[in-house]
Every structure is written in structure tokens, then in C-alpha cells.
PDB file of C-alpha atoms in Angstrom:
ATOM      1  CA  MET O   1       0.000   0.000   0.000  1.00 39.00           C
ATOM      2  CA  ARG O   2       1.159   3.577  -0.599  1.00 40.00           C
ATOM      3  CA  ALA O   3       0.509   7.015   0.873  1.00 41.00           C
ATOM      4  CA  LEU O   4       1.229  10.361  -0.778  1.00 38.00           C
ATOM      5  CA  ASP O   5       3.161  13.234   0.740  1.00 42.00           C
ATOM      6  CA  THR O   6       2.492  16.893  -0.021  1.00 43.00           C
ATOM      7  CA  ARG O   7       4.680  16.802  -3.134  1.00 45.00           C
ATOM      8  CA  GLY O   8       2.985  13.753  -4.652  1.00 43.00           C
ATOM      9  CA  TYR O   9       5.830  11.329  -3.953  1.00 35.00           C
ATOM     10  CA  SER O  10       4.796   7.881  -2.751  1.00 47.00           C
ATOM     11  CA  CYS O  11       6.106   6.248   0.407  1.00 51.00           C
ATOM     12  CA  ARG O  12       5.764   2.754   1.811  1.00 62.00           C
ATOM     13  CA  VAL O  13       3.145   2.006   4.456  1.00 66.00           C
ATOM     14  CA  SER O  14       3.879  -1.232   6.280  1.00 81.00           C
ATOM     15  CA  VAL O  15       1.275  -3.626   7.627  1.00 86.00           C
ATOM     16  CA  VAL O  16       2.189  -2.543  11.155  1.00 88.00           C
ATOM     17  CA  ASP O  17       1.622   1.086  10.182  1.00 88.00           C
ATOM     18  CA  MET O  18      -1.764   0.191   8.713  1.00 90.00           C
ATOM     19  CA  VAL O  19      -2.814  -1.566  11.923  1.00 92.00           C
ATOM     20  CA  LEU O  20      -1.704   1.416  14.022  1.00 91.00           C
ATOM     21  CA  ILE O  21      -3.627   3.865  11.820  1.00 93.00           C
ATOM     22  CA  ALA O  22      -6.790   1.715  11.976  1.00 93.00           C
ATOM     23  CA  LEU O  23      -6.552   1.440  15.770  1.00 93.00           C
ATOM     24  CA  ALA O  24      -6.025   5.176  16.006  1.00 91.00           C
ATOM     25  CA  GLY O  25      -9.155   5.590  13.872  1.00 93.00           C
ATOM     26  CA  ILE O  26     -11.200   3.447  16.266  1.00 94.00           C
ATOM     27  CA  GLY O  27      -9.966   5.482  19.222  1.00 89.00           C
ATOM     28  CA  ALA O  28     -10.589   8.767  17.449  1.00 89.00           C
ATOM     29  CA  GLY O  29     -14.116   7.788  16.402  1.00 91.00           C
ATOM     30  CA  ALA O  30     -15.027   6.765  19.955  1.00 90.00           C
ATOM     31  CA  ILE O  31     -13.522   9.878  21.520  1.00 86.00           C
ATOM     32  CA  ASN O  32     -15.145  12.163  18.939  1.00 86.00           C
ATOM     33  CA  ALA O  33     -18.595  10.738  19.717  1.00 88.00           C
ATOM     34  CA  LEU O  34     -17.988  10.869  23.447  1.00 82.00           C
ATOM     35  CA  VAL O  35     -15.949  14.006  23.953  1.00 77.00           C
ATOM     36  CA  GLY O  36     -14.443  15.396  20.777  1.00 74.00           C
ATOM     37  CA  SER O  37     -10.752  15.805  19.916  1.00 72.00           C
ATOM     38  CA  GLY O  38     -10.243  12.392  18.338  1.00 80.00           C
ATOM     39  CA  THR O  39      -7.944  14.176  15.901  1.00 80.00           C
ATOM     40  CA  LEU O  40      -5.462  14.403  18.767  1.00 75.00           C
ATOM     41  CA  ILE O  41      -5.010  10.637  18.343  1.00 81.00           C
ATOM     42  CA  THR O  42      -4.987  10.249  14.572  1.00 86.00           C
ATOM     43  CA  PHE O  43      -3.057  13.404  13.651  1.00 81.00           C
ATOM     44  CA  PRO O  44       0.004  12.673  15.849  1.00 80.00           C
ATOM     45  CA  THR O  45      -0.116   9.021  14.760  1.00 85.00           C
ATOM     46  CA  LEU O  46       0.115   9.964  11.082  1.00 88.00           C
ATOM     47  CA  VAL O  47       2.847  12.531  11.695  1.00 81.00           C
ATOM     48  CA  THR O  48       4.820  10.016  13.782  1.00 82.00           C
ATOM     49  CA  LEU O  49       4.603   7.520  10.926  1.00 86.00           C
ATOM     50  CA  GLY O  50       6.117  10.069   8.563  1.00 84.00           C
ATOM     51  CA  VAL O  51       3.068  11.635   6.913  1.00 84.00           C
ATOM     52  CA  PRO O  52       3.642  15.392   6.338  1.00 83.00           C
ATOM     53  CA  PRO O  53       1.484  17.596   8.631  1.00 77.00           C
ATOM     54  CA  VAL O  54      -0.744  19.140   5.954  1.00 79.00           C
ATOM     55  CA  THR O  55      -1.288  15.750   4.303  1.00 85.00           C
ATOM     56  CA  ALA O  56      -2.059  14.290   7.741  1.00 85.00           C
ATOM     57  CA  THR O  57      -4.609  17.041   8.430  1.00 81.00           C
ATOM     58  CA  MET O  58      -6.418  16.535   5.117  1.00 85.00           C
ATOM     59  CA  SER O  59      -6.312  12.726   5.245  1.00 90.00           C
ATOM     60  CA  ASN O  60      -7.571  12.797   8.800  1.00 89.00           C
ATOM     61  CA  ALA O  61     -10.489  15.080   7.939  1.00 85.00           C
ATOM     62  CA  VAL O  62     -11.541  12.780   5.087  1.00 92.00           C
ATOM     63  CA  GLY O  63     -11.247   9.624   7.176  1.00 93.00           C
ATOM     64  CA  LEU O  64     -13.104  10.906  10.232  1.00 91.00           C
ATOM     65  CA  VAL O  65     -16.270  11.701   8.266  1.00 93.00           C
ATOM     66  CA  ALA O  66     -17.341   8.063   8.616  1.00 93.00           C
ATOM     67  CA  GLY O  67     -16.927   8.156  12.385  1.00 92.00           C
ATOM     68  CA  GLY O  68     -18.850  11.409  12.525  1.00 91.00           C
ATOM     69  CA  VAL O  69     -21.799   9.767  10.782  1.00 94.00           C
ATOM     70  CA  SER O  70     -21.982   6.877  13.247  1.00 93.00           C
ATOM     71  CA  GLY O  71     -21.468   9.176  16.235  1.00 91.00           C
ATOM     72  CA  ALA O  72     -24.158  11.644  15.156  1.00 92.00           C
ATOM     73  CA  TRP O  73     -26.577   8.831  14.373  1.00 93.00           C
ATOM     74  CA  GLY O  74     -26.021   7.311  17.806  1.00 90.00           C
ATOM     75  CA  TYR O  75     -27.021  10.609  19.459  1.00 91.00           C
ATOM     76  CA  ARG O  76     -29.963  11.387  17.165  1.00 91.00           C
ATOM     77  CA  ARG O  77     -32.576  11.196  19.961  1.00 91.00           C
ATOM     78  CA  GLU O  78     -30.829  13.944  21.942  1.00 91.00           C
ATOM     79  CA  LEU O  79     -31.242  16.337  19.004  1.00 92.00           C
ATOM     80  CA  ARG O  80     -35.003  16.557  19.498  1.00 90.00           C
ATOM     81  CA  GLY O  81     -36.187  20.008  20.455  1.00 88.00           C
ATOM     82  CA  GLN O  82     -32.979  21.731  19.377  1.00 91.00           C
ATOM     83  CA  TRP O  83     -33.667  22.377  15.694  1.00 91.00           C
ATOM     84  CA  HIS O  84     -34.769  25.969  16.306  1.00 89.00           C
ATOM     85  CA  ARG O  85     -31.124  26.725  17.135  1.00 91.00           C
ATOM     86  CA  LEU O  86     -29.571  24.260  14.710  1.00 94.00           C
ATOM     87  CA  ARG O  87     -31.240  26.001  11.767  1.00 94.00           C
ATOM     88  CA  TRP O  88     -28.846  28.881  12.498  1.00 94.00           C
ATOM     89  CA  GLN O  89     -25.849  26.875  13.658  1.00 95.00           C
ATOM     90  CA  ILE O  90     -25.702  24.441  10.742  1.00 96.00           C
ATOM     91  CA  PRO O  91     -25.373  27.084   7.977  1.00 96.00           C
ATOM     92  CA  MET O  92     -22.711  28.928   9.972  1.00 96.00           C
ATOM     93  CA  SER O  93     -20.784  25.717  10.528  1.00 95.00           C
ATOM     94  CA  LEU O  94     -20.841  24.980   6.792  1.00 95.00           C
ATOM     95  CA  ILE O  95     -19.646  28.466   5.834  1.00 95.00           C
ATOM     96  CA  GLY O  96     -16.986  28.501   8.541  1.00 95.00           C
ATOM     97  CA  ALA O  97     -15.687  25.058   7.614  1.00 92.00           C
ATOM     98  CA  GLY O  98     -15.341  26.087   3.977  1.00 92.00           C
ATOM     99  CA  LEU O  99     -13.331  29.143   4.985  1.00 92.00           C
ATOM    100  CA  GLY O 100     -11.155  27.063   7.315  1.00 88.00           C
ATOM    101  CA  ALA O 101     -10.405  24.505   4.605  1.00 84.00           C
ATOM    102  CA  PHE O 102      -9.460  27.334   2.239  1.00 87.00           C
ATOM    103  CA  LEU O 103      -7.103  28.810   4.846  1.00 84.00           C
ATOM    104  CA  LEU O 104      -5.393  25.450   5.334  1.00 76.00           C
ATOM    105  CA  LEU O 105      -4.318  25.527   1.704  1.00 77.00           C
ATOM    106  CA  ARG O 106      -3.149  29.147   1.917  1.00 81.00           C
ATOM    107  CA  LEU O 107      -1.660  29.751   5.383  1.00 75.00           C
ATOM    108  CA  PRO O 108       1.286  28.150   7.204  1.00 71.00           C
ATOM    109  CA  GLU O 109       0.077  25.430   9.559  1.00 63.00           C
ATOM    110  CA  ARG O 110       1.960  26.969  12.488  1.00 69.00           C
ATOM    111  CA  VAL O 111      -0.542  29.876  12.505  1.00 66.00           C
ATOM    112  CA  PHE O 112      -3.278  27.703  14.007  1.00 61.00           C
ATOM    113  CA  VAL O 113      -1.035  25.166  15.763  1.00 65.00           C
ATOM    114  CA  GLN O 114       0.306  27.947  17.961  1.00 73.00           C
ATOM    115  CA  VAL O 115      -3.209  29.083  18.879  1.00 70.00           C
ATOM    116  CA  VAL O 116      -4.634  25.625  19.674  1.00 68.00           C
ATOM    117  CA  PRO O 117      -3.141  25.240  23.185  1.00 76.00           C
ATOM    118  CA  VAL O 118      -4.516  28.625  24.273  1.00 76.00           C
ATOM    119  CA  LEU O 119      -7.980  27.834  22.922  1.00 71.00           C
ATOM    120  CA  LEU O 120      -7.913  24.411  24.534  1.00 70.00           C
ATOM    121  CA  VAL O 121      -7.010  25.756  27.982  1.00 78.00           C
ATOM    122  CA  ALA O 122      -9.791  28.352  27.757  1.00 75.00           C
ATOM    123  CA  ALA O 123     -12.272  25.702  26.606  1.00 70.00           C
ATOM    124  CA  LEU O 124     -11.393  23.334  29.460  1.00 73.00           C
ATOM    125  CA  ILE O 125     -11.898  26.123  31.989  1.00 78.00           C
ATOM    126  CA  LEU O 126     -15.332  26.807  30.513  1.00 70.00           C
ATOM    127  CA  VAL O 127     -16.219  23.098  30.578  1.00 69.00           C
ATOM    128  CA  VAL O 128     -15.361  22.892  34.275  1.00 73.00           C
ATOM    129  CA  CYS O 129     -17.194  26.133  35.062  1.00 74.00           C
ATOM    130  CA  GLY O 130     -20.147  25.284  32.810  1.00 65.00           C
ATOM    131  CA  PRO O 131     -22.542  24.149  35.577  1.00 70.00           C
ATOM    132  CA  ARG O 132     -21.856  27.317  37.597  1.00 74.00           C
ATOM    133  CA  ILE O 133     -22.386  29.504  34.534  1.00 68.00           C
ATOM    134  CA  GLN O 134     -25.649  27.734  33.765  1.00 63.00           C
ATOM    135  CA  ALA O 135     -26.811  28.064  37.387  1.00 70.00           C
ATOM    136  CA  TRP O 136     -25.996  31.780  37.335  1.00 69.00           C
ATOM    137  CA  ALA O 137     -27.885  32.268  34.063  1.00 62.00           C
ATOM    138  CA  ARG O 138     -30.838  30.303  35.454  1.00 65.00           C
ATOM    139  CA  ARG O 139     -31.017  32.505  38.555  1.00 69.00           C
ATOM    140  CA  ARG O 140     -30.898  35.651  36.428  1.00 64.00           C
ATOM    141  CA  ALA O 141     -33.674  34.346  34.177  1.00 58.00           C
ATOM    142  CA  GLU O 142     -35.874  33.480  37.142  1.00 62.00           C
ATOM    143  CA  ALA O 143     -35.206  36.860  38.770  1.00 62.00           C
ATOM    144  CA  ALA O 144     -36.285  38.557  35.552  1.00 57.00           C
ATOM    145  CA  GLY O 145     -39.443  36.461  35.389  1.00 57.00           C
ATOM    146  CA  ARG O 146     -38.309  34.371  32.412  1.00 57.00           C
ATOM    147  CA  ALA O 147     -38.380  30.602  32.044  1.00 55.00           C
ATOM    148  CA  ALA O 148     -35.230  28.855  33.308  1.00 52.00           C
ATOM    149  CA  ASP O 149     -34.575  27.464  29.830  1.00 62.00           C
ATOM    150  CA  HIS O 150     -34.920  30.864  28.146  1.00 69.00           C
ATOM    151  CA  VAL O 151     -32.194  31.784  25.639  1.00 78.00           C
ATOM    152  CA  SER O 152     -31.890  35.508  24.980  1.00 82.00           C
ATOM    153  CA  VAL O 153     -31.221  37.106  21.616  1.00 88.00           C
ATOM    154  CA  VAL O 154     -27.738  38.049  22.793  1.00 88.00           C
ATOM    155  CA  GLN O 155     -27.006  34.445  23.778  1.00 88.00           C
ATOM    156  CA  LEU O 156     -28.307  33.162  20.436  1.00 91.00           C
ATOM    157  CA  VAL O 157     -26.191  35.656  18.477  1.00 93.00           C
ATOM    158  CA  ALA O 158     -23.123  34.713  20.536  1.00 92.00           C
ATOM    159  CA  LEU O 159     -23.880  31.047  19.923  1.00 94.00           C
ATOM    160  CA  VAL O 160     -24.196  31.509  16.158  1.00 95.00           C
ATOM    161  CA  PHE O 161     -21.015  33.557  15.776  1.00 95.00           C
ATOM    162  CA  GLY O 162     -19.164  31.265  18.164  1.00 93.00           C
ATOM    163  CA  THR O 163     -20.238  28.335  15.998  1.00 96.00           C
ATOM    164  CA  PHE O 164     -18.871  30.108  12.928  1.00 96.00           C
ATOM    165  CA  ALA O 165     -15.513  30.809  14.608  1.00 92.00           C
ATOM    166  CA  ILE O 166     -15.118  27.208  15.792  1.00 91.00           C
ATOM    167  CA  ALA O 167     -16.094  25.959  12.331  1.00 94.00           C
ATOM    168  CA  VAL O 168     -13.345  28.061  10.737  1.00 91.00           C
ATOM    169  CA  TYR O 169     -10.888  26.566  13.187  1.00 85.00           C
ATOM    170  CA  GLY O 170     -12.331  23.075  12.644  1.00 85.00           C
ATOM    171  CA  GLY O 171     -12.087  23.321   8.882  1.00 85.00           C
ATOM    172  CA  TYR O 172      -8.448  24.303   9.257  1.00 80.00           C
ATOM    173  CA  PHE O 173      -7.116  22.000  11.962  1.00 73.00           C
ATOM    174  CA  THR O 174     -10.059  20.025  13.551  1.00 71.00           C
ATOM    175  CA  ALA O 175      -8.167  19.109  16.752  1.00 69.00           C
ATOM    176  CA  ALA O 176     -10.201  19.936  19.897  1.00 74.00           C
ATOM    177  CA  GLN O 177     -13.119  21.480  18.001  1.00 83.00           C
ATOM    178  CA  GLY O 178     -15.490  19.228  19.966  1.00 83.00           C
ATOM    179  CA  ILE O 179     -14.228  20.548  23.298  1.00 82.00           C
ATOM    180  CA  LEU O 180     -14.566  24.112  22.023  1.00 84.00           C
ATOM    181  CA  PHE O 181     -18.182  23.435  21.016  1.00 89.00           C
ATOM    182  CA  MET O 182     -18.985  21.919  24.416  1.00 85.00           C
ATOM    183  CA  ALA O 183     -17.431  24.916  26.165  1.00 84.00           C
ATOM    184  CA  LEU O 184     -19.365  27.391  24.000  1.00 88.00           C
ATOM    185  CA  MET O 185     -22.729  25.711  24.491  1.00 88.00           C
ATOM    186  CA  GLY O 186     -22.096  25.033  28.180  1.00 83.00           C
ATOM    187  CA  ALA O 187     -21.503  28.735  28.757  1.00 81.00           C
ATOM    188  CA  LEU O 188     -24.522  29.928  26.764  1.00 86.00           C
ATOM    189  CA  LEU O 189     -27.257  27.292  26.879  1.00 85.00           C
ATOM    190  CA  PRO O 190     -29.373  25.851  29.716  1.00 81.00           C
ATOM    191  CA  GLU O 191     -29.089  22.370  28.232  1.00 82.00           C
ATOM    192  CA  ASP O 192     -28.177  18.907  29.498  1.00 84.00           C
ATOM    193  CA  ILE O 193     -24.607  17.961  28.618  1.00 83.00           C
ATOM    194  CA  GLN O 194     -25.699  14.897  26.625  1.00 87.00           C
ATOM    195  CA  ARG O 195     -27.961  17.055  24.453  1.00 90.00           C
ATOM    196  CA  MET O 196     -25.108  19.473  23.873  1.00 89.00           C
ATOM    197  CA  ASN O 197     -22.909  16.525  22.964  1.00 89.00           C
ATOM    198  CA  ALA O 198     -25.433  15.493  20.313  1.00 92.00           C
ATOM    199  CA  VAL O 199     -25.270  18.961  18.740  1.00 94.00           C
ATOM    200  CA  LYS O 200     -21.483  18.901  18.917  1.00 92.00           C
ATOM    201  CA  ASN O 201     -21.411  15.587  17.042  1.00 93.00           C
ATOM    202  CA  LEU O 202     -23.728  16.849  14.316  1.00 95.00           C
ATOM    203  CA  LEU O 203     -21.913  20.148  13.774  1.00 95.00           C
ATOM    204  CA  SER O 204     -18.519  18.453  13.816  1.00 92.00           C
ATOM    205  CA  LEU O 205     -19.781  16.032  11.164  1.00 93.00           C
ATOM    206  CA  PHE O 206     -20.852  18.897   8.886  1.00 94.00           C
ATOM    207  CA  ILE O 207     -17.528  20.663   9.389  1.00 92.00           C
ATOM    208  CA  ASN O 208     -15.546  17.530   8.540  1.00 89.00           C
ATOM    209  CA  MET O 209     -17.722  16.873   5.497  1.00 93.00           C
ATOM    210  CA  VAL O 210     -17.187  20.360   4.094  1.00 91.00           C
ATOM    211  CA  ALA O 211     -13.459  20.296   4.815  1.00 86.00           C
ATOM    212  CA  ALA O 212     -13.104  16.815   3.308  1.00 89.00           C
ATOM    213  CA  ALA O 213     -15.044  17.798   0.175  1.00 91.00           C
ATOM    214  CA  GLY O 214     -12.878  20.891  -0.267  1.00 87.00           C
ATOM    215  CA  PHE O 215      -9.669  18.921   0.123  1.00 85.00           C
ATOM    216  CA  MET O 216     -10.809  16.299  -2.375  1.00 90.00           C
ATOM    217  CA  LEU O 217     -11.734  18.956  -4.926  1.00 89.00           C
ATOM    218  CA  VAL O 218      -8.569  21.040  -4.808  1.00 84.00           C
ATOM    219  CA  ALA O 219      -5.917  18.752  -3.301  1.00 84.00           C
ATOM    220  CA  PHE O 220      -6.927  15.225  -4.287  1.00 88.00           C
ATOM    221  CA  ASP O 221      -3.337  14.151  -4.957  1.00 86.00           C
ATOM    222  CA  ARG O 222      -2.103  15.500  -1.620  1.00 86.00           C
ATOM    223  CA  ILE O 223      -4.336  13.197   0.446  1.00 89.00           C
ATOM    224  CA  SER O 224      -3.005   9.889   1.723  1.00 90.00           C
ATOM    225  CA  TRP O 225      -5.891   7.691   0.649  1.00 92.00           C
ATOM    226  CA  THR O 226      -4.481   4.659   2.425  1.00 91.00           C
ATOM    227  CA  ALA O 227      -4.509   6.544   5.737  1.00 92.00           C
ATOM    228  CA  ALA O 228      -7.912   8.100   5.034  1.00 94.00           C
ATOM    229  CA  ALA O 229      -9.480   4.708   4.268  1.00 94.00           C
ATOM    230  CA  LEU O 230      -8.022   3.081   7.377  1.00 95.00           C
ATOM    231  CA  ILE O 231      -9.171   5.952   9.584  1.00 95.00           C
ATOM    232  CA  ALA O 232     -12.625   5.808   7.992  1.00 95.00           C
ATOM    233  CA  VAL O 233     -13.098   2.126   8.786  1.00 96.00           C
ATOM    234  CA  GLY O 234     -11.721   2.503  12.297  1.00 95.00           C
ATOM    235  CA  SER O 235     -13.657   5.658  13.132  1.00 94.00           C
ATOM    236  CA  LEU O 236     -16.928   4.183  11.848  1.00 95.00           C
ATOM    237  CA  ILE O 237     -16.580   1.413  14.422  1.00 95.00           C
ATOM    238  CA  GLY O 238     -15.308   3.752  17.111  1.00 93.00           C
ATOM    239  CA  GLY O 239     -18.085   6.279  16.542  1.00 92.00           C
ATOM    240  CA  TYR O 240     -20.729   3.629  17.081  1.00 92.00           C
ATOM    241  CA  LEU O 241     -19.061   2.369  20.264  1.00 92.00           C
ATOM    242  CA  GLY O 242     -18.559   5.877  21.631  1.00 89.00           C
ATOM    243  CA  ALA O 243     -22.176   6.906  21.027  1.00 89.00           C
ATOM    244  CA  HIS O 244     -23.533   3.615  22.390  1.00 86.00           C
ATOM    245  CA  TYR O 245     -21.676   3.784  25.679  1.00 85.00           C
ATOM    246  CA  GLY O 246     -21.281   7.554  25.979  1.00 81.00           C
ATOM    247  CA  ARG O 247     -25.022   8.141  26.215  1.00 77.00           C
ATOM    248  CA  ARG O 248     -25.022   6.130  29.448  1.00 79.00           C
ATOM    249  CA  LEU O 249     -22.507   8.358  31.233  1.00 78.00           C
ATOM    250  CA  SER O 250     -23.627  10.784  33.922  1.00 79.00           C
ATOM    251  CA  PRO O 251     -23.087  14.516  33.274  1.00 72.00           C
ATOM    252  CA  ASN O 252     -20.213  14.651  35.761  1.00 77.00           C
ATOM    253  CA  ALA O 253     -18.546  11.583  34.245  1.00 79.00           C
ATOM    254  CA  LEU O 254     -18.851  13.013  30.742  1.00 74.00           C
ATOM    255  CA  ARG O 255     -17.498  16.374  31.884  1.00 74.00           C
ATOM    256  CA  ALA O 256     -14.584  14.627  33.595  1.00 79.00           C
ATOM    257  CA  ALA O 257     -13.867  12.671  30.411  1.00 76.00           C
ATOM    258  CA  ILE O 258     -13.791  15.914  28.414  1.00 73.00           C
ATOM    259  CA  VAL O 259     -11.280  17.455  30.817  1.00 76.00           C
ATOM    260  CA  VAL O 260      -9.034  14.371  30.883  1.00 78.00           C
ATOM    261  CA  VAL O 261      -8.974  14.040  27.099  1.00 72.00           C
ATOM    262  CA  GLY O 262      -8.415  17.768  26.765  1.00 71.00           C
ATOM    263  CA  LEU O 263      -5.410  17.712  29.099  1.00 79.00           C
ATOM    264  CA  ILE O 264      -3.927  14.748  27.263  1.00 75.00           C
ATOM    265  CA  GLY O 265      -4.512  16.516  23.966  1.00 69.00           C
ATOM    266  CA  LEU O 266      -2.898  19.686  25.311  1.00 74.00           C
ATOM    267  CA  TYR O 267       0.181  17.711  26.302  1.00 77.00           C
ATOM    268  CA  ARG O 268       0.386  16.037  22.912  1.00 68.00           C
ATOM    269  CA  LEU O 269      -0.009  19.317  21.058  1.00 67.00           C
ATOM    270  CA  LEU O 270       2.748  20.927  23.099  1.00 73.00           C
ATOM    271  CA  THR O 271       5.114  18.020  22.505  1.00 72.00           C
ATOM    272  CA  LEU O 272       4.489  17.448  18.780  1.00 61.00           C
TER     273      LEU O 272
END
């Protein structure tokens, strides 16, 4: 089997490498469905095996689409009652992802790689503080005579533009976009964490689909199709497993999992 680097030259991919990439895909699919940031498994794996960073980013985005489908499908019930917000978030995620994919082909990768650790730390803080922020917002709503689940126009606008910003980032680099989405929604919405996770899975799927389509259209020969196929198969399995078991976790357990994965991802990003 062969993979392609950014210049179009072919390089050998051993059977051991193929097994490692497939296993990384399973882990990434499960973590994406459960927490987000599965890219922090597959991206370093590809780079470690000698795949150039930009090729690894594009191949990873293409491969993880399959896992996104199984993860989003597994959480489909939690999406009920959220379409009044998703009708705004989905278009913004599509536009943002397209812009992010375009930037990947035009800007040096270090531009976003240097920003990721800062965003990840901020997101983890928001994830931990999410329940307190929601409780504060609930008290304010009740004091103002509004329903506890009321979402103001300001919150909705912040949610929509925050979705766009994360989608730009996701279309460019993808790593930790799930944690950023959970932090954004946890700070703005009076929702259960499992329902927010369902939205995160759906939006992440759309972002990966747009990015993958863009890469295939303009950089088909720069994608490692061996790696993308192996990640696709692995992430499809992992996405199903993550959604199946993740829906059973308590809010505190899911929040703890997000923080743990985020800290591991932060370490890996800083030591790449």
C-alpha cells in the first residue's frame, strides 16, 4: 500500500503502520462521539509515521467523516427540540468550515497550531465552570421572570457567531473542536450535557464533510488515501461504540472525560 506526501511522492506504508492507523481511527471515532478531539489521536499518529502535517490534516479530515456519521446517528434522539437553534448553527458551521479549509491551503500550519493550546485551555476552563455559569444564568432568568430554559437574543447571536468561529478553526485544523463546542454551548445554553454533545457531534460532522469535500476537490493528490481509508473504517466502528456507551454516562462523568482528554490533547499538542 502507498501514501502520498504533499509533493505527490509515494512512500511505503507497512502492515504494522496500517494496523496502528486503523486502531487510532477506532480510538478517534469513539472519543469524537464521546468528547471530541479524536484528531489528537490520529493526527500525531500519522505525523509520527512520517506523513507530512498538511497531508495528515487533510487525510484525517476525510477519514473521520465516517466516524462522525456513526457518532451523530447514535445521538440522534438527543437532538429533538434543538432544531430551532440548529437552523442557524448548521449554515454557519458549513460556511466557517469552507473558509477554514481554504485557509489550510493558503496559510502556514503553524498559525493555528500555535493558537490551539490557548484555545484548549480556555475551553477546558469553561467546561469545568459550565454548571456554575448555567446556574448563574438560570437565577438571572428566574429573577427577571423568564423561564429557566430561556435563551436571549444576545445568547443566540453569541452562539451563532461562536459556531462560525469554531467551524473556521475546525475546517483548518479540527483538533479539539469538539471541546470548544462543548465549552461554547455550556456557557450559553441551559441544556443537558448529553444534548449538547449530540449537537457537537452533528456540527462536527458537517464541518468535517465540508473540509473533506474541499480537500478532495482542490488537493486530491495531496491526500493519503491509504490513511484516510483506514481511519474511515476505524472511526466508523469507534463512533458507534462511543455513542452507544457515551449516552449512558452521567453529566459529571462526561465532563470529567472531556477534561481528561483535553489535558492529554494539550500535552500532545505541546510536545508534537
